[in-house]
Each structure stands twice: as C-alpha cells, then as structure tokens.
Short mmCIF file of N, CA and C in Angstrom, two decimals:
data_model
loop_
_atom_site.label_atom_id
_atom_site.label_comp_id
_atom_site.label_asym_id
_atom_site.label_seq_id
_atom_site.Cartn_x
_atom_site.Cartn_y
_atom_site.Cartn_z
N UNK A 1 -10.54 19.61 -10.73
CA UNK A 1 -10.04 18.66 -11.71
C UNK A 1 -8.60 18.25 -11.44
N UNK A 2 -7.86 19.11 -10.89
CA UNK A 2 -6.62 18.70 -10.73
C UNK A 2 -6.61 18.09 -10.00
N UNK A 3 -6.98 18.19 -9.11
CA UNK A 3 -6.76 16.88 -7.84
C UNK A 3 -6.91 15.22 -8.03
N UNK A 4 -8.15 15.26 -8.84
CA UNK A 4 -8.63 14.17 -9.28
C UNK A 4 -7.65 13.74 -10.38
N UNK A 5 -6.91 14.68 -11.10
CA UNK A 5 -5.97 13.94 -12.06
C UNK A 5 -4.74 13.44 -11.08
N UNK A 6 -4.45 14.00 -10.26
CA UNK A 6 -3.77 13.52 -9.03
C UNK A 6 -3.68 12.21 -8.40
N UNK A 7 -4.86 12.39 -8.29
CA UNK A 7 -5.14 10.95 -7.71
C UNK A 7 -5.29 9.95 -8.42
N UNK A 8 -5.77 10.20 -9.67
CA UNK A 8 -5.59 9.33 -10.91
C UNK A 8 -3.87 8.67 -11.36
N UNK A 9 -3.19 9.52 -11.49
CA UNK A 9 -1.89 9.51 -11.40
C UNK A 9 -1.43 8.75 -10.53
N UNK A 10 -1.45 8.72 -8.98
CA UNK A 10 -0.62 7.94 -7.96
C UNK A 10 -1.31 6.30 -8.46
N UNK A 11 -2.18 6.39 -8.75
CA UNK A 11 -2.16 4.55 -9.44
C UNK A 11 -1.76 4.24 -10.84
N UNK A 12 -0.96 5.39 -11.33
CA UNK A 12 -0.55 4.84 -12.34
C UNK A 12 0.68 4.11 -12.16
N UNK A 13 1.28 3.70 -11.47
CA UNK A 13 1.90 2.84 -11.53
C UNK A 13 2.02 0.76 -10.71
N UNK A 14 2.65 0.51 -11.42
CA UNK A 14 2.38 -1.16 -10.85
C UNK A 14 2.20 -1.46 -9.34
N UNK A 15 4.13 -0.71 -9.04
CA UNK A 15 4.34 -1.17 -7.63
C UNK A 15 3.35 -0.76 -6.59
N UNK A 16 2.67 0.42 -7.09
CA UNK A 16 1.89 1.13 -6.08
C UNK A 16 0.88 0.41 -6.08
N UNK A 17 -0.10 -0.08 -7.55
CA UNK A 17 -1.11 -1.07 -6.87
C UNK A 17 -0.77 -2.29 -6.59
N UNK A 18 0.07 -2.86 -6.36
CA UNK A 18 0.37 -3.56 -5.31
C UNK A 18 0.64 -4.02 -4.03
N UNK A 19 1.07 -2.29 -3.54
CA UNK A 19 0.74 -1.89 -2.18
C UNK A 19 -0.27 -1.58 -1.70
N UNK A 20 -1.08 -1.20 -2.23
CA UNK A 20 -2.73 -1.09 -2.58
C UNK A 20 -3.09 -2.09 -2.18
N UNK A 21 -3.35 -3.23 -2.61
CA UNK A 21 -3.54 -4.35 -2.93
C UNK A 21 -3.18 -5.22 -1.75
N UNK A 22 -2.05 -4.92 -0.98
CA UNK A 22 -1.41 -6.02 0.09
C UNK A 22 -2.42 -5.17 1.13
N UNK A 23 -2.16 -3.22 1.24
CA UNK A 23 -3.15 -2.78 2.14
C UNK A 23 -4.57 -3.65 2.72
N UNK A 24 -4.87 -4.00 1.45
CA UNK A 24 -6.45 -4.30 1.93
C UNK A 24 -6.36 -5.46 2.93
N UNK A 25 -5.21 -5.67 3.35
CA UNK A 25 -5.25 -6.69 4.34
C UNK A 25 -5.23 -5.97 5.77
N UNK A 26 -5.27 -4.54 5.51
CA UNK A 26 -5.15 -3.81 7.11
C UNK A 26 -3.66 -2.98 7.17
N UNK A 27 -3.92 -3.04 8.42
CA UNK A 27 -2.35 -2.11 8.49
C UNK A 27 -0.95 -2.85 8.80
N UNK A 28 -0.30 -2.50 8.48
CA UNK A 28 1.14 -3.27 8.00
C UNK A 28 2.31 -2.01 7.95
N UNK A 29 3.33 -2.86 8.16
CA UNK A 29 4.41 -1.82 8.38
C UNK A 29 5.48 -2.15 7.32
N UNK A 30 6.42 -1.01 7.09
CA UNK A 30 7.12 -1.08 5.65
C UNK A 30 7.94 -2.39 5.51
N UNK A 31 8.49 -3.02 6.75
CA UNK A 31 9.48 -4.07 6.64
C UNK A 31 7.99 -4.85 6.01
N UNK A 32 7.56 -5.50 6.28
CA UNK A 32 5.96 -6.48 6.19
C UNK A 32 6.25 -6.15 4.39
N UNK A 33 5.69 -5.05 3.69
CA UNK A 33 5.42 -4.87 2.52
C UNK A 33 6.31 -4.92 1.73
N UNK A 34 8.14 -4.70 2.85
CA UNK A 34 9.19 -4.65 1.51
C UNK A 34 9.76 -6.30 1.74
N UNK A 35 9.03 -7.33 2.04
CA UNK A 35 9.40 -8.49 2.09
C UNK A 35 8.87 -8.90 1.14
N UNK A 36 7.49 -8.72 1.54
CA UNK A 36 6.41 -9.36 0.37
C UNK A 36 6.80 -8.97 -0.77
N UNK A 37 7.15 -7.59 -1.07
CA UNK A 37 7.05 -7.54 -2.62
C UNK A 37 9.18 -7.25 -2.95
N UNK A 38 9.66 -8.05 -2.12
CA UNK A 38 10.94 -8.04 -2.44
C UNK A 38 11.62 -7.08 -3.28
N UNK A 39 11.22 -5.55 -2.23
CA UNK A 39 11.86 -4.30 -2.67
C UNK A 39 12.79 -3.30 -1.68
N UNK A 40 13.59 -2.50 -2.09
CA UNK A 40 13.93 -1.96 -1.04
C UNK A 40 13.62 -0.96 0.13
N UNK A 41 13.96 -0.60 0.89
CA UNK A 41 12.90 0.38 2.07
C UNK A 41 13.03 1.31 1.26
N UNK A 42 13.84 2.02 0.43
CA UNK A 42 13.52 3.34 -0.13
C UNK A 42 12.13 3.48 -1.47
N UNK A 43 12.29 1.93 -2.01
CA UNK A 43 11.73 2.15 -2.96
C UNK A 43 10.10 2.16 -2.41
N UNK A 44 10.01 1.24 -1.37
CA UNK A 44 8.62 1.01 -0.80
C UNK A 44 8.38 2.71 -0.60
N UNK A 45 8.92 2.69 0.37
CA UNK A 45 8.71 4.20 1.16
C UNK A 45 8.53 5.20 0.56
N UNK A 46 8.99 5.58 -0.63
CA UNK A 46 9.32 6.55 -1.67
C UNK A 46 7.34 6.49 -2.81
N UNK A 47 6.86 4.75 -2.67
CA UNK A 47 5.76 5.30 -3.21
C UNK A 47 4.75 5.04 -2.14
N UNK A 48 5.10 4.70 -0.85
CA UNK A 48 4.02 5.30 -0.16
C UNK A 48 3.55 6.14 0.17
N UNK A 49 4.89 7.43 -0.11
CA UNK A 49 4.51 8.73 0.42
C UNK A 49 3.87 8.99 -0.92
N UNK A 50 4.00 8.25 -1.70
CA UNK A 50 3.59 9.08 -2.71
C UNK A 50 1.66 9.07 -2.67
N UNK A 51 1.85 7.80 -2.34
CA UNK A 51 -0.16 7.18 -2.12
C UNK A 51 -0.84 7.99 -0.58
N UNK A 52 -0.04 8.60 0.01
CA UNK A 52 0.14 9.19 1.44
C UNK A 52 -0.36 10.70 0.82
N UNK A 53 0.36 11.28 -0.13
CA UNK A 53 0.31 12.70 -0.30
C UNK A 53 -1.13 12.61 -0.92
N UNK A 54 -1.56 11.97 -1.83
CA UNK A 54 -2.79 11.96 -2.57
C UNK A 54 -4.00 11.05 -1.55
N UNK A 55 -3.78 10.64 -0.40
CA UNK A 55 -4.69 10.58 0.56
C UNK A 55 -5.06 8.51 0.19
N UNK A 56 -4.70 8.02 -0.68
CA UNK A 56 -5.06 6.96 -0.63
C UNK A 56 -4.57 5.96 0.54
N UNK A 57 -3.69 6.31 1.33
CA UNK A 57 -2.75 5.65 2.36
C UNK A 57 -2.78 6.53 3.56
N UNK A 58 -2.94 5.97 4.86
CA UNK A 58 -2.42 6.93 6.08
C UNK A 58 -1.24 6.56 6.54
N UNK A 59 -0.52 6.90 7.54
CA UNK A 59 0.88 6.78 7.79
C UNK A 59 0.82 6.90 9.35
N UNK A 60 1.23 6.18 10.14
CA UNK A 60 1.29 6.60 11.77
C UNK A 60 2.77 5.67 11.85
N UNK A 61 3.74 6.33 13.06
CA UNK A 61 4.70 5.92 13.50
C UNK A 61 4.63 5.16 14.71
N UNK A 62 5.26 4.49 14.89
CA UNK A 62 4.92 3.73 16.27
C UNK A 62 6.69 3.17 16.71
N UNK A 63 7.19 3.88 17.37
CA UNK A 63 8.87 3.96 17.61
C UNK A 63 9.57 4.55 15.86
N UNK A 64 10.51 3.55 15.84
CA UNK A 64 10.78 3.41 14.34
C UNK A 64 10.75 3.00 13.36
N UNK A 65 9.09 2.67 13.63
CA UNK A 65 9.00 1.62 12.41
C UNK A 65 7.38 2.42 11.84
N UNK A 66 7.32 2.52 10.93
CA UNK A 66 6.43 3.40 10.08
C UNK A 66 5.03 2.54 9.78
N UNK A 67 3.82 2.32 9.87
CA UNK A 67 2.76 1.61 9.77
C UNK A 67 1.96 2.42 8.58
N UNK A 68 1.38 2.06 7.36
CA UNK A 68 0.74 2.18 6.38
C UNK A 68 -1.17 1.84 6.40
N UNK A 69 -1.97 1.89 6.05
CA UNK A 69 -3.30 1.65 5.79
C UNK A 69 -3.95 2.25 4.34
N UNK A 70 -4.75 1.72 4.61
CA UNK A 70 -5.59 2.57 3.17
C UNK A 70 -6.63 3.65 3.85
N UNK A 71 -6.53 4.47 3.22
CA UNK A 71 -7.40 5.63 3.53
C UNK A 71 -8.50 5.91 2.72
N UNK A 72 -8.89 7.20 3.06
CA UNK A 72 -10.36 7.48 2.02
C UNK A 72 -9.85 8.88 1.03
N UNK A 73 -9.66 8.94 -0.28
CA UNK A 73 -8.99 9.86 -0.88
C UNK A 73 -9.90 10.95 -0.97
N UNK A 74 -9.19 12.37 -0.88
CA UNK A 74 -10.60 13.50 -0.90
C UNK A 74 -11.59 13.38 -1.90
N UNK A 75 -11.38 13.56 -2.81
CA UNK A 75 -12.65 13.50 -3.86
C UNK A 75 -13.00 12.10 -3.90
N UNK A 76 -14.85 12.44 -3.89
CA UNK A 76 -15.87 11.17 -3.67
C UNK A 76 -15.61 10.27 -4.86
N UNK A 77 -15.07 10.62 -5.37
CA UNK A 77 -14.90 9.96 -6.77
C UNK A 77 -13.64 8.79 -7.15
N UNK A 78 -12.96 8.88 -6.50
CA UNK A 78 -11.61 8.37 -6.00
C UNK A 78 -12.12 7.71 -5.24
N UNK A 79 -12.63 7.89 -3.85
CA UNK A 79 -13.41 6.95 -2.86
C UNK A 79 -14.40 5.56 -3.34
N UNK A 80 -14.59 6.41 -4.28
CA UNK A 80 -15.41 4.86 -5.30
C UNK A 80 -14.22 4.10 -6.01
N UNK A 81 -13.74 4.50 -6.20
CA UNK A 81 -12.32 4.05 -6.86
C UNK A 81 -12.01 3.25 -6.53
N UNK A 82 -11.56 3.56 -4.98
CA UNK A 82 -10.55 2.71 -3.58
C UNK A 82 -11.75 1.61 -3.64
N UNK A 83 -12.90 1.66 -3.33
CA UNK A 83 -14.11 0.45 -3.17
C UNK A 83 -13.71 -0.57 -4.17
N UNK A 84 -13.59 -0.16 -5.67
CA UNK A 84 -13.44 -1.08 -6.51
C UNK A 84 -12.23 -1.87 -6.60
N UNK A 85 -10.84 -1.11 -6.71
CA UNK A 85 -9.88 -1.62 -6.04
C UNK A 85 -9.78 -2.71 -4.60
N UNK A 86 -10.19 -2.47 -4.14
CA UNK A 86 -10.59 -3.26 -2.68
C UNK A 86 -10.99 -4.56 -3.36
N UNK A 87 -12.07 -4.19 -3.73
CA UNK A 87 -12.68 -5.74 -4.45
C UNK A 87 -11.97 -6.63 -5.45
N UNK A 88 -11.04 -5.35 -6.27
CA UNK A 88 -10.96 -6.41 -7.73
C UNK A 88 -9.46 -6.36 -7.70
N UNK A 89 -8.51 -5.91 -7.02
CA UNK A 89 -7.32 -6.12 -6.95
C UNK A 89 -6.49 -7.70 -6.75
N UNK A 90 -7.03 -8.30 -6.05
CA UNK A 90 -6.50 -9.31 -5.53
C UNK A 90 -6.41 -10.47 -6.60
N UNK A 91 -7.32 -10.45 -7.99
CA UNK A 91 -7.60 -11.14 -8.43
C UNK A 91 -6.25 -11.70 -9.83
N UNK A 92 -5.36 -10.96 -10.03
CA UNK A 92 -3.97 -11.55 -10.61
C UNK A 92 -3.16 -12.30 -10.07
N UNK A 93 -2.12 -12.69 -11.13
CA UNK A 93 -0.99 -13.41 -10.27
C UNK A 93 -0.20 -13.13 -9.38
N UNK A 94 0.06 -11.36 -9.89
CA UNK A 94 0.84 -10.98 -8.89
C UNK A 94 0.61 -10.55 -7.49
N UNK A 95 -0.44 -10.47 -8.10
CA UNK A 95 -1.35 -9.92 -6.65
C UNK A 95 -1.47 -11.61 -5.57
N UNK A 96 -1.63 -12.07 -6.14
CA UNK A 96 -1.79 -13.69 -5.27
C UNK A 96 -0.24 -14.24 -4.51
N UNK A 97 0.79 -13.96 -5.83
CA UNK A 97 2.16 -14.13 -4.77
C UNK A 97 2.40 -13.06 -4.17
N UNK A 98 1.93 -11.61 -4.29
CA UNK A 98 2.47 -11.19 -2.78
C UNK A 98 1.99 -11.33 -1.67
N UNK A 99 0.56 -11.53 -1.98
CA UNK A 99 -0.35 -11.87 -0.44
C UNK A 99 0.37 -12.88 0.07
N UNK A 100 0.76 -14.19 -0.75
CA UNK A 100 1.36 -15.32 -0.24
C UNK A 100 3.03 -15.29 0.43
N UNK A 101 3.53 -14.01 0.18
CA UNK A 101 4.72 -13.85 0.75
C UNK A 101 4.53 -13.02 1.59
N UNK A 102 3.18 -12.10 1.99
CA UNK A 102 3.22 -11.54 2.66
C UNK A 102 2.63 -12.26 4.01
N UNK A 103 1.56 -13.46 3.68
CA UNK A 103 1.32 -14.11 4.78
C UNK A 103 2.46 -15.04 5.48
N UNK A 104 3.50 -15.76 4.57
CA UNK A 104 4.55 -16.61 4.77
C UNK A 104 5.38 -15.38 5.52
N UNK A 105 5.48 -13.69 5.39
CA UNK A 105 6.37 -13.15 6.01
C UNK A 105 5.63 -13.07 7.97
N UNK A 106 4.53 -12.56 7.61
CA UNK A 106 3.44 -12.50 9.01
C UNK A 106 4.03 -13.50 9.75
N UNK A 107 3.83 -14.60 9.65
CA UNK A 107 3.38 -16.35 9.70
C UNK A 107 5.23 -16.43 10.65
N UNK A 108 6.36 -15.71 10.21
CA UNK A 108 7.37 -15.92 10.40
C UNK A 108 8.13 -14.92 11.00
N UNK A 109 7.39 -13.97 11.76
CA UNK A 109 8.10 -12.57 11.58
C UNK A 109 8.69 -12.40 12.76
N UNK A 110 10.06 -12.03 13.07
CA UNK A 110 10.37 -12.42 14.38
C UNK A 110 9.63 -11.13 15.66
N UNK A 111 9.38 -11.50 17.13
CA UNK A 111 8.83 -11.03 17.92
C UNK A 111 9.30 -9.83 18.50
N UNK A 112 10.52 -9.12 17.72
CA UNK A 112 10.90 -8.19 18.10
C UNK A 112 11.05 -7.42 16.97
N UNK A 113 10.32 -7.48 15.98
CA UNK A 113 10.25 -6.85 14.79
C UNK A 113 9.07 -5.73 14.71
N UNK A 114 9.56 -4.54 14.25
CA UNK A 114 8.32 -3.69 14.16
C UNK A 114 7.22 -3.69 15.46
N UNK A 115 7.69 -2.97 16.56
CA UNK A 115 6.73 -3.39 17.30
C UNK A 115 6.88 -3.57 18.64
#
C-alpha cells in the first residue's frame, strides 16, 4: 500500500503532470522541457527526480545533458494509470500551450544543443 500511495502522491502535483504530459511525446531533455514550460533547471529537475524515484520517468545521461522518458511504474496499478494519463492528458489548455512551446522550442533548437 505504501508504494502505491507513493506513486499516487508524485502526481499530485500540477508541474509534474505536465511533464508527464510533454513526456508522451518521447524522450526529451531538461533544457527541451524547461523552455516549454518556462521554468527553471532546478525546478524542472527537482520534480523529475521526483517522477524518477517513483518509477514514472527514466533518466539516461548522454554528456551533460540529462534525457527524461516515461516509464512503467512498479505496481500494475499505476501502470494503468500512466495508460490513462497518456491518453487524457493532452486534452487542457495548458497542456496544449506547452506542447506548442515545446514544438516551437524543437522546431528552433540550436544544433549544438543537448547533444
């Protein structure tokens, strides 16, 4: 049970399903997500580890720049979770301008960035 209140917990907050939310576009790196949602690297970083520790996020480094995904959280139950999320996240406002700043950031990102 605890775990699952765990994991319940790391979406309790906004910013995080919003990173959630930009995830489902694949993997992306922290500059990418702290554009889109016009925050700072600590604050991004600070709740990815947090979606990282409870398994909803994976984390791989690639030089110095940190790459994010969505993962599969341990309990099957949570895993249904992430499915529904996947599907029904995208569907607010806010969720629509960050995709849109996050594609306008893609779309613009210079060639020596992350990478």
């Amino acid at each position: 049970m605890d775990s699952l209140a765990e994991g319940f917990k790391a979406l309790a907050d906004g910013n995080r399903l919003r990173l959630l939310n930009l995830l489902r576009c694949g993997e992306l790196c922290v500059c990418d997500l702290m554009a889109a949602l016009d925050m700072p690297q600590s604050t991004v970083s600070r709740h990815l580890s947090y979606l990282k520790k409870e398994r909803w996020v994976s984390g791989r480094r690639c030089g110095k720049w940190m790459y994010y995904a969505l993962s599969t959280p341990r309990e099957p139950l949570l895993a249904k979770v992430l499915d529904l999320l996947r599907q029904e996240l995208g569907g607010g406002e806010t969720a629509r301008r960050d995709e849109a700043k996050l594609r306008q950031r893609l779309e613009s990102k210079p060639p020596d960035c992350c990478g």
